[in-house]
Amino acid sequence: TIIGTPPNLIFIQMMELLFPAAPTVTFAEWILLGLPIAILILISAWVIVCKIAFKQATHFDMNKDLIHDEYQKLGKMSFEEKTVLAVFATTALLWVTRSDIQIGDLHLYGWANLFPKSDFITDGSVAVMMATVLFFIPSHDSKDERILDHAVFSQIPWDIILFFGGGFALAKGIVDSGLSAYIASSFQSMAQISGFSMIISIASLVTFMTELTSNVATTQMLLPILAALAKAMQINPILLMITATISASMAFMMPVATAPNAIIFGSKQIHVIDMVKAGFLINLTGIVIISLIVYFLAAIVFDFPLDQFPDWATGMGAP
């Protein structure tokens, strides 16, 4: 989903910043593109880990009693937990159904069309509205308390928000300074390269680049450049930018690549060479899957012809 990882959110914001006239990428569209990728990579990862990389150690004894005991310690869901779950499920439903959904000849109208100013309603509006609801629902233990109160503001990771904002400010500077136009002109010699060749090259570069760099920093740095490259090649910027965005989350080799990798390595149950061996194969598989799905499915999901440069992309770099 769009909220699944920070690079996805960065992609959405970069599209709005670099191409204001571009159609908004909706939750439903992202799921239609991302779900096949997630399923195929999940299956491939299981095969690689269990049947290729560690096939000699795939059998282990599971202590079901331990799992049962830990589950019992959780106890029953509290009123607050059920409320938050209901609010989150409602939020996800509103996100998916907010905009129109076009699947071939099937057209489903989004609920935002019920309002006169539907353009004012965004996914951010939904998130703010549903979060605000939690400030009004009373706690089950005390009617004077709410599920959320002002104390939560002190727990917001402002450093991450400022980090995101700095990246977007940098991208805006690239556009307004004319640097994006200069980059686009510098890439004119690459106009003859096929779209699929460029997609698989970007997927390969970003996948292995993010093994050593932050996926957030990688996407914030590359997306404005890829937007300029797409303009120079006269292909839809979504193809290149979304390839880089999804590939930025394909970090399976190095412990420093992402927090889950570091946690697994910190357990001291696996060595770096084991992670590299399995992760390298998963990375290669992910590159192929992402490239094929984006090239053949993105045009259907986002409803654009592969051989046509969109009108909304011609204005890139205009303040």
mmCIF file of C-alpha atoms in Angstrom:
data_model
loop_
_atom_site.group_PDB
_atom_site.id
_atom_site.type_symbol
_atom_site.label_atom_id
_atom_site.label_comp_id
_atom_site.label_asym_id
_atom_site.label_seq_id
_atom_site.Cartn_x
_atom_site.Cartn_y
_atom_site.Cartn_z
ATOM 1 C CA THR A 1 0.000 0.000 0.000
ATOM 2 C CA ILE A 2 0.972 3.648 -0.205
ATOM 3 C CA ILE A 3 1.532 3.771 3.565
ATOM 4 C CA GLY A 4 3.471 0.492 3.614
ATOM 5 C CA THR A 5 6.883 2.155 3.611
ATOM 6 C CA PRO A 6 8.219 5.749 3.508
ATOM 7 C CA PRO A 7 9.492 5.618 -0.118
ATOM 8 C CA ASN A 8 5.919 5.047 -1.300
ATOM 9 C CA LEU A 9 4.783 8.240 0.414
ATOM 10 C CA ILE A 10 7.775 10.070 -1.028
ATOM 11 C CA PHE A 11 6.768 8.944 -4.525
ATOM 12 C CA ILE A 12 3.264 10.364 -4.083
ATOM 13 C CA GLN A 13 4.584 13.687 -2.820
ATOM 14 C CA MET A 14 7.235 13.902 -5.544
ATOM 15 C CA MET A 15 4.620 13.319 -8.232
ATOM 16 C CA GLU A 16 2.533 16.168 -6.834
ATOM 17 C CA LEU A 17 5.595 18.399 -6.578
ATOM 18 C CA LEU A 18 7.201 17.667 -9.945
ATOM 19 C CA PHE A 19 4.049 17.080 -11.990
ATOM 20 C CA PRO A 20 1.155 19.067 -10.475
ATOM 21 C CA ALA A 21 -1.100 18.282 -13.449
ATOM 22 C CA ALA A 22 -0.588 14.516 -13.193
ATOM 23 C CA PRO A 23 -3.508 12.334 -12.074
ATOM 24 C CA THR A 24 -3.269 11.312 -8.429
ATOM 25 C CA VAL A 25 -2.106 7.758 -7.751
ATOM 26 C CA THR A 26 -4.808 6.251 -5.537
ATOM 27 C CA PHE A 27 -4.671 3.551 -2.871
ATOM 28 C CA ALA A 28 -6.615 1.163 -5.081
ATOM 29 C CA GLU A 29 -4.257 1.654 -8.027
ATOM 30 C CA TRP A 30 -1.205 1.116 -5.856
ATOM 31 C CA ILE A 31 -2.658 -2.102 -4.446
ATOM 32 C CA LEU A 32 -3.483 -3.401 -7.929
ATOM 33 C CA LEU A 33 0.157 -2.906 -8.924
ATOM 34 C CA GLY A 34 1.846 -3.760 -5.634
ATOM 35 C CA LEU A 35 -0.107 -6.866 -4.625
ATOM 36 C CA PRO A 36 1.123 -9.077 -7.506
ATOM 37 C CA ILE A 37 4.693 -7.941 -6.815
ATOM 38 C CA ALA A 38 4.354 -8.718 -3.099
ATOM 39 C CA ILE A 39 2.849 -12.168 -3.710
ATOM 40 C CA LEU A 40 5.441 -13.196 -6.302
ATOM 41 C CA ILE A 41 8.376 -11.977 -4.203
ATOM 42 C CA LEU A 42 6.957 -13.715 -1.106
ATOM 43 C CA ILE A 43 6.708 -17.032 -2.944
ATOM 44 C CA SER A 44 10.147 -16.575 -4.500
ATOM 45 C CA ALA A 45 11.710 -15.689 -1.147
ATOM 46 C CA TRP A 46 10.240 -18.819 0.471
ATOM 47 C CA VAL A 47 11.596 -21.021 -2.311
ATOM 48 C CA ILE A 48 15.043 -19.397 -2.154
ATOM 49 C CA VAL A 49 15.326 -19.502 1.646
ATOM 50 C CA CYS A 50 13.811 -22.946 2.256
ATOM 51 C CA LYS A 51 14.759 -24.859 -0.890
ATOM 52 C CA ILE A 52 18.006 -23.291 -2.101
ATOM 53 C CA ALA A 53 19.966 -21.227 0.426
ATOM 54 C CA PHE A 54 19.133 -23.138 3.632
ATOM 55 C CA LYS A 55 17.596 -26.372 2.395
ATOM 56 C CA GLN A 56 19.632 -28.408 4.901
ATOM 57 C CA ALA A 57 18.099 -26.513 7.848
ATOM 58 C CA THR A 58 14.443 -26.168 6.909
ATOM 59 C CA HIS A 59 13.212 -28.684 9.497
ATOM 60 C CA PHE A 60 12.916 -27.491 13.060
ATOM 61 C CA ASP A 61 10.882 -28.417 16.114
ATOM 62 C CA MET A 62 8.281 -25.830 17.017
ATOM 63 C CA ASN A 63 7.388 -25.420 20.674
ATOM 64 C CA LYS A 64 3.630 -25.002 20.360
ATOM 65 C CA ASP A 65 3.194 -24.748 24.123
ATOM 66 C CA LEU A 66 5.477 -21.711 24.250
ATOM 67 C CA ILE A 67 3.523 -20.012 21.477
ATOM 68 C CA HIS A 68 0.241 -20.838 23.215
ATOM 69 C CA ASP A 69 1.486 -19.466 26.532
ATOM 70 C CA GLU A 70 2.653 -16.220 24.939
ATOM 71 C CA TYR A 71 -0.700 -15.874 23.206
ATOM 72 C CA GLN A 72 -2.563 -16.375 26.483
ATOM 73 C CA LYS A 73 -0.465 -13.653 28.122
ATOM 74 C CA LEU A 74 -1.885 -11.156 25.659
ATOM 75 C CA GLY A 75 -5.317 -11.542 27.196
ATOM 76 C CA LYS A 76 -8.526 -10.370 25.571
ATOM 77 C CA MET A 77 -8.589 -7.296 23.388
ATOM 78 C CA SER A 78 -9.446 -4.205 25.373
ATOM 79 C CA PHE A 79 -12.126 -1.710 24.387
ATOM 80 C CA GLU A 80 -9.440 0.734 23.289
ATOM 81 C CA GLU A 81 -7.724 -1.871 21.110
ATOM 82 C CA LYS A 82 -10.989 -2.826 19.430
ATOM 83 C CA THR A 83 -11.817 0.833 18.850
ATOM 84 C CA VAL A 84 -8.450 1.590 17.260
ATOM 85 C CA LEU A 85 -8.772 -1.526 15.090
ATOM 86 C CA ALA A 86 -12.217 -0.418 13.907
ATOM 87 C CA VAL A 87 -10.992 3.115 13.176
ATOM 88 C CA PHE A 88 -7.975 1.804 11.277
ATOM 89 C CA ALA A 89 -10.100 -0.612 9.213
ATOM 90 C CA THR A 90 -12.507 2.211 8.392
ATOM 91 C CA THR A 91 -9.594 4.458 7.422
ATOM 92 C CA ALA A 92 -8.178 1.820 5.071
ATOM 93 C CA LEU A 93 -11.604 1.324 3.484
ATOM 94 C CA LEU A 94 -12.046 5.069 2.987
ATOM 95 C CA TRP A 95 -8.577 5.319 1.449
ATOM 96 C CA VAL A 96 -9.244 2.573 -1.081
ATOM 97 C CA THR A 97 -12.721 3.786 -2.072
ATOM 98 C CA ARG A 98 -12.087 7.556 -2.032
ATOM 99 C CA SER A 99 -11.277 7.936 -5.732
ATOM 100 C CA ASP A 100 -12.758 6.359 -8.827
ATOM 101 C CA ILE A 101 -11.454 2.890 -9.668
ATOM 102 C CA GLN A 102 -11.048 1.983 -13.329
ATOM 103 C CA ILE A 103 -10.372 -1.687 -14.171
ATOM 104 C CA GLY A 104 -10.719 -2.193 -17.907
ATOM 105 C CA ASP A 105 -14.322 -1.363 -18.801
ATOM 106 C CA LEU A 106 -15.396 -1.497 -15.147
ATOM 107 C CA HIS A 107 -15.693 1.929 -13.527
ATOM 108 C CA LEU A 108 -16.395 2.288 -9.809
ATOM 109 C CA TYR A 109 -17.138 5.776 -8.511
ATOM 110 C CA GLY A 110 -15.394 6.924 -5.348
ATOM 111 C CA TRP A 111 -17.264 8.397 -2.390
ATOM 112 C CA ALA A 112 -15.385 11.702 -2.742
ATOM 113 C CA ASN A 113 -17.634 12.457 -5.733
ATOM 114 C CA LEU A 114 -20.504 12.958 -3.290
ATOM 115 C CA PHE A 115 -18.959 16.272 -2.223
ATOM 116 C CA PRO A 116 -19.051 19.465 -4.335
ATOM 117 C CA LYS A 117 -15.307 20.091 -3.869
ATOM 118 C CA SER A 118 -14.048 16.536 -4.260
ATOM 119 C CA ASP A 119 -10.537 17.742 -5.175
ATOM 120 C CA PHE A 120 -10.146 19.091 -1.646
ATOM 121 C CA ILE A 121 -10.530 15.605 -0.190
ATOM 122 C CA THR A 122 -7.230 13.715 -0.150
ATOM 123 C CA ASP A 123 -5.844 10.653 1.601
ATOM 124 C CA GLY A 124 -4.320 13.073 4.097
ATOM 125 C CA SER A 125 -7.774 14.495 4.835
ATOM 126 C CA VAL A 126 -9.034 11.008 5.630
ATOM 127 C CA ALA A 127 -6.074 10.280 7.921
ATOM 128 C CA VAL A 128 -6.505 13.533 9.857
ATOM 129 C CA MET A 129 -10.261 13.062 10.199
ATOM 130 C CA MET A 130 -10.032 9.485 11.492
ATOM 131 C CA ALA A 131 -7.171 10.324 13.871
ATOM 132 C CA THR A 132 -9.238 13.204 15.241
ATOM 133 C CA VAL A 133 -12.055 10.771 16.015
ATOM 134 C CA LEU A 134 -9.815 9.050 18.569
ATOM 135 C CA PHE A 135 -9.486 12.335 20.478
ATOM 136 C CA PHE A 136 -13.255 12.293 21.131
ATOM 137 C CA ILE A 137 -13.922 8.629 21.963
ATOM 138 C CA PRO A 138 -13.841 8.159 25.763
ATOM 139 C CA SER A 139 -11.683 5.503 27.341
ATOM 140 C CA HIS A 140 -13.476 2.479 28.761
ATOM 141 C CA ASP A 141 -11.726 2.811 32.130
ATOM 142 C CA SER A 142 -12.347 6.515 32.618
ATOM 143 C CA LYS A 143 -15.016 8.679 31.015
ATOM 144 C CA ASP A 144 -12.859 11.739 31.658
ATOM 145 C CA GLU A 145 -10.050 10.378 29.475
ATOM 146 C CA ARG A 146 -9.937 9.864 25.730
ATOM 147 C CA ILE A 147 -8.179 7.168 23.710
ATOM 148 C CA LEU A 148 -5.814 9.858 22.426
ATOM 149 C CA ASP A 149 -4.920 13.066 24.225
ATOM 150 C CA HIS A 150 -2.458 15.931 23.867
ATOM 151 C CA ALA A 151 0.363 13.803 25.288
ATOM 152 C CA VAL A 152 0.711 11.931 21.985
ATOM 153 C CA PHE A 153 2.136 15.043 20.313
ATOM 154 C CA SER A 154 5.299 14.741 22.395
ATOM 155 C CA GLN A 155 5.802 11.231 20.984
ATOM 156 C CA ILE A 156 5.599 12.236 17.315
ATOM 157 C CA PRO A 157 8.964 11.598 15.565
ATOM 158 C CA TRP A 158 9.492 15.201 14.494
ATOM 159 C CA ASP A 159 13.034 14.425 13.315
ATOM 160 C CA ILE A 160 11.666 12.062 10.668
ATOM 161 C CA ILE A 161 9.074 14.615 9.559
ATOM 162 C CA LEU A 162 11.769 17.278 9.223
ATOM 163 C CA PHE A 163 13.945 14.789 7.335
ATOM 164 C CA PHE A 164 11.128 14.172 4.855
ATOM 165 C CA GLY A 165 10.447 17.879 4.555
ATOM 166 C CA GLY A 166 14.094 18.619 3.843
ATOM 167 C CA GLY A 167 14.085 16.124 0.995
ATOM 168 C CA PHE A 168 10.968 17.650 -0.537
ATOM 169 C CA ALA A 169 12.458 21.142 -0.191
ATOM 170 C CA LEU A 170 15.560 19.925 -2.015
ATOM 171 C CA ALA A 171 13.412 18.488 -4.812
ATOM 172 C CA LYS A 172 11.519 21.774 -5.072
ATOM 173 C CA GLY A 173 14.833 23.593 -5.319
ATOM 174 C CA ILE A 174 15.932 21.288 -8.138
ATOM 175 C CA VAL A 175 12.760 22.163 -10.049
ATOM 176 C CA ASP A 176 12.621 25.910 -9.406
ATOM 177 C CA SER A 177 16.336 26.481 -10.019
ATOM 178 C CA GLY A 178 16.119 24.936 -13.469
ATOM 179 C CA LEU A 179 18.473 22.096 -12.530
ATOM 180 C CA SER A 180 15.830 19.541 -13.533
ATOM 181 C CA ALA A 181 15.655 21.048 -17.030
ATOM 182 C CA TYR A 182 19.459 20.935 -17.275
ATOM 183 C CA ILE A 183 19.501 17.284 -16.191
ATOM 184 C CA ALA A 184 16.809 16.472 -18.754
ATOM 185 C CA SER A 185 18.835 18.072 -21.551
ATOM 186 C CA SER A 186 21.924 16.156 -20.422
ATOM 187 C CA PHE A 187 20.053 12.879 -20.864
ATOM 188 C CA GLN A 188 19.016 13.549 -24.469
ATOM 189 C CA SER A 189 21.563 11.006 -25.704
ATOM 190 C CA MET A 190 19.676 8.265 -23.824
ATOM 191 C CA ALA A 191 16.461 8.849 -25.748
ATOM 192 C CA GLN A 192 17.100 5.804 -27.963
ATOM 193 C CA ILE A 193 17.268 3.342 -25.062
ATOM 194 C CA SER A 194 14.166 1.177 -24.770
ATOM 195 C CA GLY A 195 11.814 1.731 -21.863
ATOM 196 C CA PHE A 196 12.145 -1.833 -20.551
ATOM 197 C CA SER A 197 15.951 -1.679 -20.625
ATOM 198 C CA MET A 198 15.847 1.500 -18.571
ATOM 199 C CA ILE A 199 13.335 0.017 -16.107
ATOM 200 C CA ILE A 200 15.421 -3.077 -15.413
ATOM 201 C CA SER A 201 18.581 -0.935 -15.141
ATOM 202 C CA ILE A 202 16.931 1.345 -12.577
ATOM 203 C CA ALA A 203 15.571 -1.625 -10.627
ATOM 204 C CA SER A 204 19.066 -3.150 -10.494
ATOM 205 C CA LEU A 205 20.789 0.095 -9.512
ATOM 206 C CA VAL A 206 18.351 1.016 -6.746
ATOM 207 C CA THR A 207 18.038 -2.526 -5.355
ATOM 208 C CA PHE A 208 21.771 -2.841 -4.714
ATOM 209 C CA MET A 209 22.248 0.841 -3.880
ATOM 210 C CA THR A 210 19.758 0.641 -1.017
ATOM 211 C CA GLU A 211 21.793 -2.174 0.557
ATOM 212 C CA LEU A 212 24.209 0.518 1.729
ATOM 213 C CA THR A 213 22.058 3.656 1.825
ATOM 214 C CA SER A 214 18.759 4.638 3.403
ATOM 215 C CA ASN A 215 15.776 3.855 1.180
ATOM 216 C CA VAL A 216 14.300 7.238 2.103
ATOM 217 C CA ALA A 217 17.429 9.144 1.097
ATOM 218 C CA THR A 218 17.777 7.054 -2.051
ATOM 219 C CA THR A 219 14.273 7.803 -3.309
ATOM 220 C CA GLN A 220 14.420 11.491 -2.398
ATOM 221 C CA MET A 221 17.686 11.818 -4.304
ATOM 222 C CA LEU A 222 16.818 9.757 -7.381
ATOM 223 C CA LEU A 223 13.165 10.540 -8.110
ATOM 224 C CA PRO A 224 13.740 14.121 -9.378
ATOM 225 C CA ILE A 225 16.582 12.843 -11.579
ATOM 226 C CA LEU A 226 14.459 9.992 -12.936
ATOM 227 C CA ALA A 227 11.637 12.426 -13.655
ATOM 228 C CA ALA A 228 14.042 14.472 -15.784
ATOM 229 C CA LEU A 229 15.332 11.296 -17.436
ATOM 230 C CA ALA A 230 11.783 10.230 -18.325
ATOM 231 C CA LYS A 231 11.169 13.600 -19.938
ATOM 232 C CA ALA A 232 14.359 13.289 -21.968
ATOM 233 C CA MET A 233 13.410 9.774 -23.097
ATOM 234 C CA GLN A 234 9.792 10.825 -23.732
ATOM 235 C CA ILE A 235 8.309 8.006 -21.658
ATOM 236 C CA ASN A 236 5.819 8.164 -18.820
ATOM 237 C CA PRO A 237 7.644 9.276 -15.634
ATOM 238 C CA ILE A 238 5.532 6.884 -13.554
ATOM 239 C CA LEU A 239 7.319 3.911 -15.129
ATOM 240 C CA LEU A 240 10.774 4.992 -13.978
ATOM 241 C CA MET A 241 9.823 6.630 -10.686
ATOM 242 C CA ILE A 242 7.628 3.818 -9.385
ATOM 243 C CA THR A 243 10.277 1.249 -10.367
ATOM 244 C CA ALA A 244 12.843 3.055 -8.235
ATOM 245 C CA THR A 245 10.367 3.503 -5.383
ATOM 246 C CA ILE A 246 9.462 -0.171 -5.102
ATOM 247 C CA SER A 247 13.058 -1.307 -5.656
ATOM 248 C CA ALA A 248 14.209 0.886 -2.760
ATOM 249 C CA SER A 249 12.508 -1.558 -0.377
ATOM 250 C CA MET A 250 14.296 -4.617 -1.808
ATOM 251 C CA ALA A 251 17.102 -4.709 0.772
ATOM 252 C CA PHE A 252 17.712 -8.324 1.762
ATOM 253 C CA MET A 253 21.492 -8.784 1.765
ATOM 254 C CA MET A 254 23.257 -6.595 4.319
ATOM 255 C CA PRO A 255 22.506 -6.198 8.050
ATOM 256 C CA VAL A 256 22.828 -2.412 7.710
ATOM 257 C CA ALA A 257 20.364 -2.221 4.820
ATOM 258 C CA THR A 258 17.229 -2.038 6.944
ATOM 259 C CA ALA A 259 16.147 -2.438 10.567
ATOM 260 C CA PRO A 260 14.608 -5.952 10.204
ATOM 261 C CA ASN A 261 17.884 -7.208 8.721
ATOM 262 C CA ALA A 262 19.788 -5.781 11.677
ATOM 263 C CA ILE A 263 17.397 -7.444 14.142
ATOM 264 C CA ILE A 264 17.840 -10.853 12.509
ATOM 265 C CA PHE A 265 21.614 -10.443 12.418
ATOM 266 C CA GLY A 266 21.582 -9.306 16.040
ATOM 267 C CA SER A 267 20.044 -12.628 17.083
ATOM 268 C CA LYS A 268 23.466 -14.193 16.315
ATOM 269 C CA GLN A 269 21.681 -17.122 14.684
ATOM 270 C CA ILE A 270 22.790 -16.183 11.175
ATOM 271 C CA HIS A 271 26.050 -14.988 9.635
ATOM 272 C CA VAL A 272 26.591 -12.155 7.165
ATOM 273 C CA ILE A 273 27.623 -14.579 4.417
ATOM 274 C CA ASP A 274 24.324 -16.434 4.855
ATOM 275 C CA MET A 275 22.350 -13.203 4.537
ATOM 276 C CA VAL A 276 24.332 -12.195 1.451
ATOM 277 C CA LYS A 277 23.857 -15.585 -0.189
ATOM 278 C CA ALA A 278 20.089 -15.695 0.275
ATOM 279 C CA GLY A 279 19.577 -11.953 -0.112
ATOM 280 C CA PHE A 280 21.477 -11.757 -3.401
ATOM 281 C CA LEU A 281 19.195 -14.361 -4.978
ATOM 282 C CA ILE A 282 16.095 -12.629 -3.617
ATOM 283 C CA ASN A 283 17.371 -9.295 -4.935
ATOM 284 C CA LEU A 284 17.867 -10.717 -8.429
ATOM 285 C CA THR A 285 14.420 -12.275 -8.370
ATOM 286 C CA GLY A 286 12.898 -9.013 -7.144
ATOM 287 C CA ILE A 287 14.557 -7.057 -9.959
ATOM 288 C CA VAL A 288 13.005 -9.341 -12.576
ATOM 289 C CA ILE A 289 9.565 -9.376 -10.933
ATOM 290 C CA ILE A 290 9.412 -5.608 -10.408
ATOM 291 C CA SER A 291 10.607 -4.853 -13.942
ATOM 292 C CA LEU A 292 8.105 -7.188 -15.600
ATOM 293 C CA ILE A 293 5.129 -6.184 -13.454
ATOM 294 C CA VAL A 294 5.777 -2.447 -13.792
ATOM 295 C CA TYR A 295 6.354 -2.615 -17.547
ATOM 296 C CA PHE A 296 3.353 -4.772 -18.411
ATOM 297 C CA LEU A 297 0.867 -3.934 -15.635
ATOM 298 C CA ALA A 298 1.453 -0.256 -14.800
ATOM 299 C CA ALA A 299 0.002 0.926 -18.117
ATOM 300 C CA ILE A 300 -3.183 -1.045 -17.412
ATOM 301 C CA VAL A 301 -3.521 0.015 -13.772
ATOM 302 C CA PHE A 302 -2.804 3.704 -14.385
ATOM 303 C CA ASP A 303 -4.548 3.684 -17.778
ATOM 304 C CA PHE A 304 -1.883 5.090 -20.098
ATOM 305 C CA PRO A 305 -0.293 3.837 -23.355
ATOM 306 C CA LEU A 306 3.318 2.708 -23.054
ATOM 307 C CA ASP A 307 4.389 4.451 -26.258
ATOM 308 C CA GLN A 308 2.941 7.873 -25.456
ATOM 309 C CA PHE A 309 4.468 10.715 -23.433
ATOM 310 C CA PRO A 310 1.722 12.256 -21.255
ATOM 311 C CA ASP A 311 0.777 15.910 -21.647
ATOM 312 C CA TRP A 312 0.922 16.472 -17.885
ATOM 313 C CA ALA A 313 4.652 15.618 -17.887
ATOM 314 C CA THR A 314 5.638 18.306 -20.394
ATOM 315 C CA GLY A 315 5.350 21.002 -17.742
ATOM 316 C CA MET A 316 7.935 19.515 -15.391
ATOM 317 C CA GLY A 317 10.155 22.143 -13.904
ATOM 318 C CA ALA A 318 7.606 24.923 -14.134
ATOM 319 C CA PRO A 319 7.366 26.728 -10.789
#
